[in-house]
Short mmCIF file of C-alpha atoms in Angstrom, two decimals:
data_model
loop_
_atom_site.label_atom_id
_atom_site.label_comp_id
_atom_site.label_asym_id
_atom_site.label_seq_id
_atom_site.Cartn_x
_atom_site.Cartn_y
_atom_site.Cartn_z
CA MET C 1 -1.27 -9.18 17.56
CA ARG C 2 0.47 -9.88 21.08
CA PRO C 3 -0.79 -12.28 23.83
CA VAL C 4 -3.44 -10.96 26.23
CA ARG C 5 -1.50 -12.00 29.43
CA ILE C 6 1.32 -9.77 29.07
CA VAL C 7 -0.33 -6.86 31.25
CA GLU C 8 0.02 -9.55 33.84
CA GLY C 9 4.06 -9.53 33.44
CA GLU C 10 6.10 -7.77 36.44
CA GLY C 11 8.42 -6.56 33.27
CA PHE C 12 5.85 -4.23 31.47
CA LYS C 13 4.44 -3.85 34.42
CA GLU C 14 7.52 -2.09 35.55
CA LEU C 15 8.39 -0.74 32.57
CA LEU C 16 5.41 1.46 32.94
CA ARG C 17 6.10 2.47 36.33
CA THR C 18 9.09 3.87 35.01
CA LEU C 19 7.37 5.86 31.25
CA GLU C 20 3.99 6.80 33.66
CA PRO C 21 4.15 5.55 37.68
CA GLY C 22 0.75 7.31 37.79
CA TYR C 23 -0.65 5.08 35.00
CA THR C 24 -2.89 1.55 36.47
CA VAL C 25 -1.83 -0.82 34.28
CA PRO C 26 -5.84 -2.68 33.02
CA THR C 27 -6.24 -6.05 34.14
CA ARG C 28 -6.32 -8.88 31.43
CA ALA C 29 -10.29 -9.29 31.71
CA THR C 30 -10.71 -5.17 30.77
CA VAL C 31 -8.46 -5.55 27.63
CA MET C 32 -10.83 -8.09 26.69
CA ASP C 33 -13.88 -6.28 27.13
CA VAL C 34 -12.31 -3.84 25.07
CA VAL C 35 -11.59 -5.89 21.98
CA HIS C 36 -14.76 -7.16 22.38
CA THR C 37 -16.44 -3.70 22.13
CA LYS C 38 -13.84 -2.55 19.19
CA TYR C 39 -14.99 -5.80 17.82
CA LEU C 40 -18.61 -5.16 17.92
CA SER C 41 -18.48 -1.41 16.71
CA ILE C 42 -16.44 -1.93 13.55
CA ARG C 43 -18.61 -4.88 13.01
CA SER C 44 -21.44 -2.78 12.80
CA ASP C 45 -19.34 -0.32 10.48
CA ILE C 46 -19.01 -3.08 7.54
CA TYR C 47 -22.32 -4.23 8.11
CA MET C 48 -23.19 -1.23 6.76
CA ALA C 49 -20.61 -0.35 4.61
CA ILE C 50 -22.26 -3.94 2.90
CA GLN C 51 -26.03 -3.39 2.64
CA ASP C 52 -24.58 0.17 1.48
CA CYS C 53 -22.82 -1.46 -1.77
CA GLU C 54 -23.72 -2.24 -4.81
CA ALA C 55 -22.01 -6.23 -4.73
CA VAL C 56 -20.17 -8.10 -3.23
CA SER C 57 -17.39 -10.72 -3.60
CA PHE C 58 -15.83 -13.18 -1.20
CA THR C 59 -12.51 -15.03 -1.25
CA THR C 60 -11.91 -18.26 1.28
CA ASP C 61 -9.32 -19.92 2.51
CA ILE C 62 -8.32 -22.54 4.86
CA TRP C 63 -4.87 -22.51 7.22
CA THR C 64 -3.66 -24.23 9.90
CA SER C 65 -2.02 -22.51 13.12
CA LEU C 66 0.89 -23.88 14.83
CA GLN C 67 -1.33 -25.98 16.91
CA MET C 68 -2.72 -27.74 14.25
CA GLU C 69 -5.65 -26.80 13.90
CA ALA C 70 -7.80 -25.42 11.09
CA TYR C 71 -9.67 -22.37 10.92
CA LEU C 72 -11.46 -20.76 7.24
CA THR C 73 -11.42 -17.00 6.58
CA VAL C 74 -13.61 -15.57 4.73
CA THR C 75 -12.64 -11.71 3.07
CA SER C 76 -14.70 -9.89 1.12
CA HIS C 77 -14.44 -7.04 -0.99
CA PHE C 78 -16.72 -4.02 -2.78
CA ILE C 79 -16.97 -1.42 -4.78
CA THR C 80 -18.44 2.17 -2.45
CA GLY C 81 -20.35 4.76 -3.65
CA ASP C 82 -17.38 7.11 -5.05
CA TRP C 83 -15.38 3.84 -6.27
CA ARG C 84 -13.30 3.10 -3.99
CA LEU C 85 -12.39 -1.11 -3.38
CA GLU C 86 -12.87 -1.80 -0.31
CA SER C 87 -11.74 -5.59 1.49
CA PHE C 88 -12.65 -6.20 5.11
CA VAL C 89 -12.25 -9.75 6.61
CA LEU C 90 -15.62 -10.96 7.67
CA GLU C 91 -15.15 -14.56 9.71
CA THR C 92 -12.22 -16.33 10.73
CA LYS C 93 -14.02 -20.16 11.84
CA LYS C 94 -12.21 -23.01 13.50
CA MET C 95 -12.97 -26.07 11.13
CA GLU C 96 -13.74 -28.98 13.52
CA ASP C 97 -15.19 -31.71 11.28
CA SER C 98 -13.25 -32.67 7.88
CA HIS C 99 -12.68 -30.14 5.34
CA THR C 100 -14.75 -31.66 2.92
CA ALA C 101 -16.86 -29.30 0.29
CA ASP C 102 -19.98 -30.23 2.28
CA HIS C 103 -18.95 -28.54 5.35
CA ILE C 104 -16.73 -26.19 3.43
CA ALA C 105 -20.22 -25.04 1.83
CA ARG C 106 -22.03 -25.10 5.20
CA GLU C 107 -19.62 -22.87 6.80
CA LEU C 108 -19.95 -20.63 3.97
CA THR C 109 -23.63 -20.10 3.91
CA GLU C 110 -23.72 -19.71 7.53
CA ILE C 111 -21.17 -16.64 7.37
CA ILE C 112 -23.43 -14.69 4.47
CA CYS C 113 -26.33 -15.52 6.69
CA GLU C 114 -24.95 -13.80 9.42
CA TRP C 115 -24.41 -10.64 7.42
CA ASP C 116 -27.35 -11.07 6.17
CA ILE C 117 -26.12 -10.52 2.80
CA PRO C 118 -28.88 -10.67 0.01
CA SER C 119 -28.13 -12.80 -2.41
CA SER C 120 -29.06 -10.45 -5.31
CA LYS C 121 -25.13 -8.72 -4.22
CA ILE C 122 -23.38 -11.58 -4.19
CA VAL C 123 -21.08 -12.11 -6.68
CA SER C 124 -18.19 -14.36 -6.58
CA VAL C 125 -15.84 -17.05 -4.24
CA VAL C 126 -12.22 -16.86 -5.50
CA HIS C 127 -10.35 -19.65 -4.06
CA ASP C 128 -7.55 -21.88 -5.01
CA ASN C 129 -7.61 -24.92 -6.78
CA ALA C 130 -7.91 -27.95 -4.46
CA ALA C 131 -10.40 -30.02 -5.47
CA ASN C 132 -12.74 -29.32 -2.01
CA MET C 133 -13.04 -25.48 -2.80
CA VAL C 134 -13.96 -26.23 -6.61
CA ALA C 135 -16.58 -28.74 -5.39
CA CYS C 136 -17.48 -26.36 -3.20
CA THR C 137 -18.51 -23.45 -5.25
CA ASN C 138 -19.54 -25.99 -7.75
CA GLN C 139 -22.53 -26.59 -4.81
CA LEU C 140 -22.75 -23.19 -3.90
CA VAL C 141 -23.80 -22.00 -7.58
CA GLN C 142 -26.79 -24.23 -7.34
CA GLN C 143 -28.01 -23.45 -3.80
CA PRO C 144 -30.76 -20.62 -4.17
CA ARG C 145 -29.52 -18.51 -1.27
CA TRP C 146 -25.90 -17.37 -3.49
CA GLY C 147 -27.87 -16.45 -6.42
CA LYS C 148 -26.30 -16.28 -9.70
CA MET C 149 -23.12 -16.57 -7.63
CA LYS C 150 -19.36 -17.84 -9.73
CA GLY C 151 -17.05 -19.93 -8.88
CA VAL C 152 -13.78 -18.10 -9.73
CA ARG C 153 -10.47 -20.00 -9.57
CA CYS C 154 -7.58 -17.98 -7.94
CA ALA C 155 -5.89 -17.17 -11.11
CA GLY C 156 -1.88 -16.81 -9.38
CA HIS C 157 -2.68 -20.30 -8.14
CA THR C 158 -3.88 -21.17 -11.98
CA LEU C 159 -0.75 -19.41 -13.39
CA GLN C 160 1.60 -21.39 -10.60
CA LEU C 161 -0.04 -24.67 -11.93
CA CYS C 162 0.13 -24.03 -15.37
CA ILE C 163 4.44 -22.64 -13.93
CA ASN C 164 5.37 -26.34 -12.45
CA SER C 165 3.91 -28.09 -15.48
CA ALA C 166 6.61 -26.92 -17.35
CA LEU C 167 9.06 -27.17 -14.45
CA LYS C 168 8.51 -30.76 -14.29
CA GLN C 169 9.61 -31.85 -17.95
CA ASP C 170 13.02 -32.74 -18.97
CA PRO C 171 15.59 -31.85 -18.62
CA ILE C 172 14.19 -28.72 -17.33
CA CYS C 173 13.94 -30.49 -13.65
CA ARG C 174 16.77 -32.35 -13.49
CA THR C 175 18.42 -28.75 -13.63
CA VAL C 176 16.36 -27.54 -11.10
CA ALA C 177 16.95 -30.39 -8.41
CA ALA C 178 20.58 -29.82 -9.34
CA ALA C 179 20.10 -26.04 -8.19
CA ARG C 180 18.43 -26.83 -5.09
CA ARG C 181 21.00 -29.35 -3.84
CA MET C 182 23.84 -26.72 -4.60
CA VAL C 183 21.87 -23.87 -3.10
CA SER C 184 20.58 -26.41 -0.01
CA HIS C 185 24.46 -27.23 0.68
CA PHE C 186 25.06 -23.39 1.04
CA LYS C 187 21.97 -23.41 3.15
CA LYS C 188 23.55 -26.20 5.72
CA SER C 189 27.33 -24.81 5.29
CA ALA C 190 28.24 -22.17 7.52
CA LYS C 191 31.55 -22.62 6.11
CA ALA C 192 31.01 -22.47 2.68
CA THR C 193 28.55 -19.36 3.36
CA THR C 194 31.53 -17.61 4.93
CA ALA C 195 33.42 -18.16 1.65
CA LEU C 196 30.50 -16.96 -0.63
CA GLN C 197 31.00 -13.72 0.88
CA GLU C 198 34.38 -13.35 0.44
CA GLN C 199 34.01 -14.70 -2.94
CA GLN C 200 31.16 -11.94 -3.98
CA LYS C 201 33.51 -9.33 -1.94
CA GLN C 202 36.32 -9.99 -4.27
CA GLN C 203 34.62 -10.27 -7.71
CA ASN C 204 32.32 -7.26 -6.88
CA VAL C 205 29.27 -9.60 -6.54
CA PRO C 206 26.02 -7.73 -5.09
CA LEU C 207 26.09 -9.33 -1.11
CA HIS C 208 22.89 -11.82 -1.60
CA LYS C 209 22.01 -14.63 0.51
CA LEU C 210 20.95 -17.49 -1.95
CA VAL C 211 17.68 -18.34 -2.16
CA GLN C 212 15.90 -21.34 -1.73
CA ASP C 213 13.18 -22.95 -3.60
CA VAL C 214 9.53 -23.75 -1.17
CA VAL C 215 6.88 -26.15 -2.80
CA THR C 216 4.33 -23.81 -1.33
CA ARG C 217 5.80 -20.36 -2.31
CA TRP C 218 4.78 -18.53 -5.36
CA ASN C 219 7.62 -18.30 -7.84
CA SER C 220 10.35 -19.55 -5.34
CA VAL C 221 11.80 -21.99 -7.92
CA TYR C 222 12.15 -18.48 -10.44
CA LEU C 223 13.72 -16.22 -7.40
CA MET C 224 16.54 -19.20 -6.73
CA LEU C 225 17.72 -19.29 -10.06
CA ASP C 226 18.11 -16.33 -10.55
CA ARG C 227 19.91 -15.33 -7.71
CA LEU C 228 22.14 -18.28 -8.53
CA ILE C 229 22.66 -17.10 -12.01
CA GLU C 230 23.44 -13.75 -10.30
CA GLN C 231 26.00 -15.66 -7.91
CA LYS C 232 27.22 -18.01 -10.34
CA GLY C 233 31.31 -16.55 -10.81
CA PRO C 234 31.28 -16.84 -6.52
CA VAL C 235 29.67 -20.09 -6.04
CA SER C 236 31.47 -21.58 -8.15
CA ALA C 237 35.03 -20.81 -7.17
CA VAL C 238 33.91 -21.67 -3.42
CA LEU C 239 32.86 -25.43 -4.84
CA THR C 240 36.39 -25.67 -6.80
CA ASP C 241 38.51 -24.58 -3.63
CA GLU C 242 39.38 -27.58 -2.34
CA SER C 243 40.55 -25.45 0.79
CA VAL C 244 36.79 -25.00 1.05
CA SER C 245 34.95 -27.65 -0.58
CA LYS C 246 34.98 -31.65 0.06
CA ARG C 247 35.58 -33.92 -3.33
CA SER C 248 31.82 -34.69 -3.22
CA ASP C 249 30.82 -31.19 -3.03
CA ARG C 250 31.93 -30.50 -5.74
CA ASP C 251 29.75 -32.63 -7.77
CA LEU C 252 26.95 -30.36 -6.92
CA GLU C 253 28.51 -27.34 -9.08
CA LEU C 254 25.88 -26.84 -12.13
CA SER C 255 27.27 -28.10 -15.33
CA THR C 256 27.78 -25.70 -18.69
CA SER C 257 24.60 -27.03 -20.75
CA GLN C 258 22.52 -26.99 -16.44
CA TRP C 259 23.38 -23.49 -16.28
CA ARG C 260 22.44 -23.26 -19.75
CA THR C 261 18.83 -24.54 -19.40
CA ALA C 262 18.69 -22.50 -15.94
CA GLU C 263 19.21 -19.39 -17.88
CA ASP C 264 16.20 -20.04 -20.34
CA ILE C 265 13.71 -20.85 -17.75
CA VAL C 266 14.99 -17.58 -16.01
CA ALA C 267 14.49 -16.20 -19.53
CA VAL C 268 11.19 -17.44 -20.21
CA LEU C 269 9.75 -17.30 -17.19
CA LYS C 270 9.85 -13.88 -15.80
CA PRO C 271 7.24 -11.69 -17.84
CA MET C 272 5.17 -14.55 -15.47
CA ILE C 273 6.57 -13.49 -12.65
CA THR C 274 5.44 -9.89 -13.31
CA LEU C 275 1.60 -11.63 -14.18
CA THR C 276 1.86 -12.84 -11.01
CA GLU C 277 2.70 -10.15 -8.59
CA LEU C 278 0.29 -7.78 -11.14
CA LEU C 279 -2.44 -10.18 -10.33
CA SER C 280 -2.17 -10.32 -7.15
CA GLN C 281 -2.44 -6.61 -6.22
CA GLU C 282 -4.69 -6.18 -3.51
CA ASN C 283 -5.92 -2.05 -4.08
CA ASN C 284 -6.03 -3.27 -7.92
CA ALA C 285 -9.28 -4.71 -10.05
CA SER C 286 -6.91 -6.81 -11.98
CA LEU C 287 -10.24 -9.48 -12.97
CA SER C 288 -10.49 -7.35 -15.71
CA ALA C 289 -6.72 -8.10 -16.88
CA THR C 290 -6.14 -11.13 -16.90
CA VAL C 291 -7.05 -12.71 -19.74
CA PRO C 292 -6.01 -9.88 -22.32
CA MET C 293 -3.08 -9.76 -20.11
CA LEU C 294 -2.71 -13.93 -21.15
CA MET C 295 -3.34 -13.33 -24.73
CA ASN C 296 -0.79 -10.44 -24.48
CA ILE C 297 1.99 -12.95 -23.24
CA LYS C 298 0.88 -16.18 -25.92
CA LYS C 299 0.94 -13.89 -28.33
CA ARG C 300 4.29 -11.59 -27.64
CA HIS C 301 5.97 -13.69 -25.38
CA LEU C 302 5.93 -17.30 -25.46
CA VAL C 303 5.60 -17.60 -29.68
CA VAL C 304 7.62 -20.63 -30.19
CA HIS C 305 11.22 -19.41 -32.98
CA GLU C 306 13.24 -21.20 -34.28
CA ASP C 307 16.56 -20.04 -33.03
CA ASP C 308 14.70 -20.79 -29.12
CA SER C 309 17.26 -23.55 -27.61
CA ARG C 310 15.04 -27.09 -27.07
CA THR C 311 14.59 -25.42 -23.17
CA THR C 312 12.83 -22.38 -24.42
CA LYS C 313 10.46 -24.51 -27.02
CA ILE C 314 9.47 -27.02 -24.22
CA ILE C 315 8.82 -24.31 -21.80
CA LYS C 316 6.73 -22.36 -24.07
CA THR C 317 4.98 -24.70 -25.54
CA THR C 318 3.80 -26.52 -21.93
CA LEU C 319 2.89 -22.85 -20.71
CA SER C 320 0.87 -21.86 -23.47
CA ASP C 321 -1.05 -25.60 -23.47
CA GLU C 322 -1.73 -24.95 -20.23
CA MET C 323 -2.69 -21.56 -19.87
CA ASP C 324 -5.28 -22.72 -22.74
CA ARG C 325 -6.53 -25.83 -21.33
CA ARG C 326 -6.60 -23.68 -17.30
CA TRP C 327 -8.67 -21.15 -18.50
CA GLU C 328 -10.41 -22.55 -21.43
CA LEU C 329 -9.06 -19.79 -23.57
CA LYS C 330 -9.53 -21.87 -26.81
CA GLY C 331 -12.93 -23.51 -25.65
CA PRO C 332 -16.68 -22.74 -26.32
CA GLY C 333 -18.15 -20.09 -24.08
CA LEU C 334 -15.28 -17.58 -23.13
CA GLU C 335 -16.87 -14.93 -24.95
CA ILE C 336 -19.34 -15.56 -21.88
CA SER C 337 -16.84 -16.07 -18.67
CA VAL C 338 -16.67 -13.38 -15.49
CA TYR C 339 -13.31 -11.89 -16.90
CA ILE C 340 -14.71 -11.16 -19.87
CA SER C 341 -17.24 -9.51 -18.50
CA ALA C 342 -15.19 -7.49 -16.45
CA ALA C 343 -12.87 -6.88 -19.39
CA VAL C 344 -15.96 -5.34 -21.97
CA LEU C 345 -15.88 -2.64 -18.78
CA ASP C 346 -12.18 -2.28 -18.44
CA PRO C 347 -11.56 1.32 -21.24
CA ARG C 348 -8.43 -0.66 -21.70
CA PHE C 349 -9.40 -3.99 -23.36
CA LYS C 350 -13.15 -3.48 -23.90
CA LYS C 351 -12.30 -3.68 -27.73
CA LEU C 352 -11.59 -7.67 -26.96
CA SER C 353 -8.81 -7.73 -29.94
CA PHE C 354 -8.01 -11.07 -29.16
CA LEU C 355 -11.83 -12.50 -29.76
CA SER C 356 -13.99 -13.04 -32.85
CA ASP C 357 -16.34 -10.66 -34.05
CA ASP C 358 -19.13 -13.08 -33.34
CA GLN C 359 -17.39 -13.29 -30.03
CA ARG C 360 -17.02 -9.79 -29.09
CA ASP C 361 -20.69 -9.03 -30.13
CA GLU C 362 -21.39 -11.86 -27.77
CA ALA C 363 -19.79 -11.02 -24.82
CA TYR C 364 -21.20 -6.84 -25.35
CA SER C 365 -24.57 -8.83 -25.52
CA VAL C 366 -23.92 -10.12 -22.03
CA VAL C 367 -22.74 -7.02 -20.41
CA ALA C 368 -25.66 -4.55 -21.80
CA GLU C 369 -28.27 -7.35 -20.43
CA LEU C 370 -27.63 -7.45 -16.99
CA ALA C 371 -26.69 -4.07 -16.98
CA GLU C 372 -30.99 -3.89 -18.19
CA SER C 373 -31.71 -6.37 -15.64
CA LEU C 374 -30.15 -4.87 -12.88
CA THR C 375 -31.80 -1.70 -13.96
CA ASP C 376 -35.57 -3.53 -14.57
CA ARG C 377 -34.75 -4.77 -10.82
CA SER C 378 -34.06 -1.83 -9.20
CA CYS C 379 -37.07 -0.12 -10.62
CA GLN C 380 -38.93 -2.66 -9.16
CA GLU C 381 -37.38 -2.50 -5.47
CA GLU C 382 -37.98 0.82 -6.02
CA SER C 383 -41.75 0.52 -6.82
CA ASP C 384 -42.18 -1.83 -4.34
CA THR C 385 -41.97 0.88 -1.50
CA VAL C 386 -44.08 2.89 -2.77
CA ASP C 387 -47.89 3.32 -3.37
CA PRO C 388 -48.71 2.12 -6.49
CA GLY C 389 -51.44 4.39 -7.18
CA PRO C 390 -53.21 3.91 -10.34
CA THR C 391 -52.75 1.63 -13.42
CA ALA C 392 -52.59 3.77 -15.86
CA PRO C 393 -48.68 3.97 -16.86
CA LYS C 394 -48.87 0.17 -16.94
CA GLN C 395 -51.20 0.58 -19.87
CA ASP C 396 -49.29 3.11 -21.27
CA ALA C 397 -46.66 1.00 -21.06
CA VAL C 398 -48.63 -1.74 -23.36
CA MET C 399 -49.47 0.66 -25.82
CA ALA C 400 -45.98 1.60 -26.16
CA MET C 401 -45.11 -1.67 -26.92
CA LEU C 402 -47.68 -2.52 -29.17
CA LEU C 403 -47.14 0.42 -31.34
CA ALA C 404 -43.36 0.38 -31.30
CA SER C 405 -41.96 0.59 -34.61
CA ASP C 406 -38.28 -0.95 -36.04
CA GLU C 407 -37.32 2.89 -36.49
CA ASP C 408 -37.73 2.98 -32.76
CA GLU C 409 -36.04 0.38 -32.07
CA GLU C 410 -32.74 1.07 -34.33
CA GLU C 411 -32.88 4.87 -32.93
CA GLN C 412 -33.21 3.35 -29.13
CA ASP C 413 -29.76 1.04 -30.53
CA GLU C 414 -27.79 3.52 -31.69
CA THR C 415 -28.09 5.38 -28.51
CA SER C 416 -27.86 2.07 -26.12
CA GLU C 417 -25.32 3.06 -23.12
CA MET C 418 -23.26 0.16 -24.58
CA LYS C 419 -22.80 1.89 -28.31
CA VAL C 420 -21.73 4.90 -26.70
CA TYR C 421 -19.39 3.41 -24.05
CA LEU C 422 -17.62 1.37 -27.08
CA LYS C 423 -17.15 4.50 -29.09
CA ASP C 424 -16.29 6.70 -26.14
CA PHE C 425 -12.72 7.41 -26.35
CA THR C 426 -12.02 8.94 -22.78
CA LYS C 427 -8.42 7.89 -21.72
CA CYS C 428 -8.24 5.78 -18.83
CA ASN C 429 -5.48 6.79 -17.13
CA GLY C 430 -5.63 6.19 -13.58
CA GLY C 431 -7.22 2.62 -14.04
CA PRO C 432 -11.05 1.71 -14.42
CA LEU C 433 -12.10 2.22 -11.17
CA GLU C 434 -10.69 6.14 -11.24
CA TRP C 435 -12.42 6.31 -14.93
CA TRP C 436 -15.47 4.97 -13.62
CA LYS C 437 -15.69 8.14 -11.01
CA LYS C 438 -15.40 10.18 -13.64
CA ASN C 439 -18.12 8.92 -16.06
CA GLU C 440 -20.47 7.08 -13.75
CA ASP C 441 -23.23 9.84 -14.56
CA ARG C 442 -22.45 9.32 -18.01
CA TYR C 443 -23.32 5.33 -18.26
CA PRO C 444 -25.66 4.35 -14.85
CA LYS C 445 -26.73 1.63 -16.36
CA LEU C 446 -22.83 0.48 -17.03
CA SER C 447 -22.00 1.70 -14.22
CA ARG C 448 -23.58 -0.58 -11.81
CA VAL C 449 -22.64 -3.76 -13.70
CA ALA C 450 -19.05 -2.26 -13.72
CA LYS C 451 -19.01 -2.48 -9.44
CA ARG C 452 -19.96 -6.17 -9.63
CA PHE C 453 -17.11 -7.45 -12.38
CA HIS C 454 -14.86 -4.95 -10.63
CA SER C 455 -15.52 -5.65 -7.14
CA ILE C 456 -13.76 -9.78 -8.11
CA PRO C 457 -10.04 -10.44 -6.56
CA SER C 458 -8.07 -11.95 -9.66
CA THR C 459 -6.25 -14.26 -6.45
CA SER C 460 -7.18 -15.74 -3.23
CA THR C 461 -4.29 -13.88 -1.92
CA PRO C 462 -6.14 -11.68 0.07
CA SER C 463 -7.37 -14.28 2.43
CA GLU C 464 -3.88 -16.19 2.50
CA ARG C 465 -2.45 -12.46 3.48
CA ILE C 466 -4.22 -12.60 7.08
CA PHE C 467 -2.06 -16.00 7.33
CA SER C 468 0.76 -14.00 8.41
CA LYS C 469 -0.80 -12.48 10.76
CA ALA C 470 -3.18 -14.85 12.30
CA GLY C 471 0.45 -16.88 12.63
CA PHE C 472 1.12 -14.06 15.14
CA ILE C 473 -1.83 -14.52 16.99
CA ALA C 474 -2.77 -17.94 16.90
CA ASN C 475 0.71 -19.04 18.36
CA LYS C 476 2.46 -21.04 20.98
CA SER C 477 2.13 -18.84 23.58
CA ARG C 478 -1.82 -18.39 23.08
CA SER C 479 -2.68 -22.31 22.44
CA ALA C 480 -5.53 -21.67 25.01
CA LEU C 481 -7.21 -18.74 22.28
CA PHE C 482 -11.22 -19.32 22.09
CA PRO C 483 -12.02 -20.07 18.88
CA THR C 484 -14.29 -16.91 19.44
CA ASN C 485 -11.26 -14.50 20.42
CA VAL C 486 -9.10 -16.05 17.34
CA ASN C 487 -11.84 -14.57 15.10
CA LYS C 488 -12.01 -11.28 17.06
CA LEU C 489 -7.67 -10.48 17.41
CA VAL C 490 -7.76 -11.46 13.61
CA PHE C 491 -10.49 -9.20 12.14
CA LEU C 492 -9.47 -6.49 13.93
CA ALA C 493 -5.59 -7.13 13.06
CA HIS C 494 -6.73 -6.67 9.41
CA ASN C 495 -9.75 -4.26 9.67
CA PHE C 496 -9.12 -1.68 12.23
CA ARG C 497 -7.44 0.53 10.17
CA ARG C 498 -9.01 -0.34 6.97
CA ILE C 499 -11.99 0.74 8.27
CA ARG C 500 -12.90 4.63 7.54
CA GLN C 501 -13.88 6.15 11.19
CA PRO C 502 -15.72 9.34 11.28
CA GLN C 503 -13.86 12.43 10.70
CA VAL C 504 -14.08 14.84 14.46
CA GLN C 505 -15.65 18.36 14.09
#
């Protein structure tokens, strides 16, 4: 993530002459040749890994460099044969045109074609709630090249929209605005900051800095208010100290009711913040936990009680309503969503206790039918690669179908994988992937479906985490980087240590 021209710097050369006098520093061209060679090598390894996997999902987002150049980054996610969840950057493309749904859809289609990813393997594209991204995935769903792909909205972003809706309610929004002004005062005044540190020492309060909320950063309002409550004593002491604060600055102090409102906000939002962090874990099959966790929060935390304050009631009601609306938790079709299908294949949540009996039966039926269709397709693909031979087996199959009895169907139903799986109470201590690794042989059909749904990230944070690395690469000192080199450097920065190199014997 350093500029390649560093090898031409006199200071760098002098450093290496001191460290290793006999070493010849490679030229800039040599370094780029090595980067290109390593890029091709790791790209080949990732290509083969994707070809060998059962299914693959994607996350995508658009970021802007310091030169105000827009790039689209796509990450892939899949489960290996030994049930490891892998995540690799596939491509970082410069967006020359406007960020319309048509343009994004074309770029995404071009990327999966370049990587030769079969439509039968594509499971989902996870994205944020931006209108162009939503419209883009709606287009992709209609294209045969994308198979039966599902567009999945980032759960973390959706949850933040729910929280933001609650924070916009009055008097909550006025308390947040007042807290923001107070923190901004300390951020801009060196004198107030120094006085705050002195008060922290005197009152034996943790020497923590105040946190300023940022519109684009998740959970930042909660973090700002939580830190303010921790530092309430020192902050109030500084603002009321005439030797430090002007008369106008003293008006920044929150009123008693506003401090109480801030405490109510933090108390209600704390579990929501924990949920966001859990869903954003990259090495966790979190899609299956999304709806069960939302239902648990609604049932156990967002229920309105008579003794709740007015602020608490407003936040709980708004959050609950927004979650119902954005995830369609009360609407028809929840039982056939990717969230519920993933939950069915997670031993921790397969009972779906939050659904009605009819909804549960439908959810189980959807997964069981997909398992059978994947098995039939696999058998068809295998038969296409061998000599068909005589037609007797087909005739036998027809005869078996004609002579089948109701008793045969009942016996088959009782021994179906889904029936046995639902009665299986084997503990799931290490998460769903660890459980399926141990039980794959017992449920060969369902395990194939599990690899599909557990490959779907719950959030688009894998793509967004790339932005911090990309910021070091496409910076002001490297403004002349070609887009192809940006792609290679971002690719290597993320994938270099993730790809498992063969062990030397």
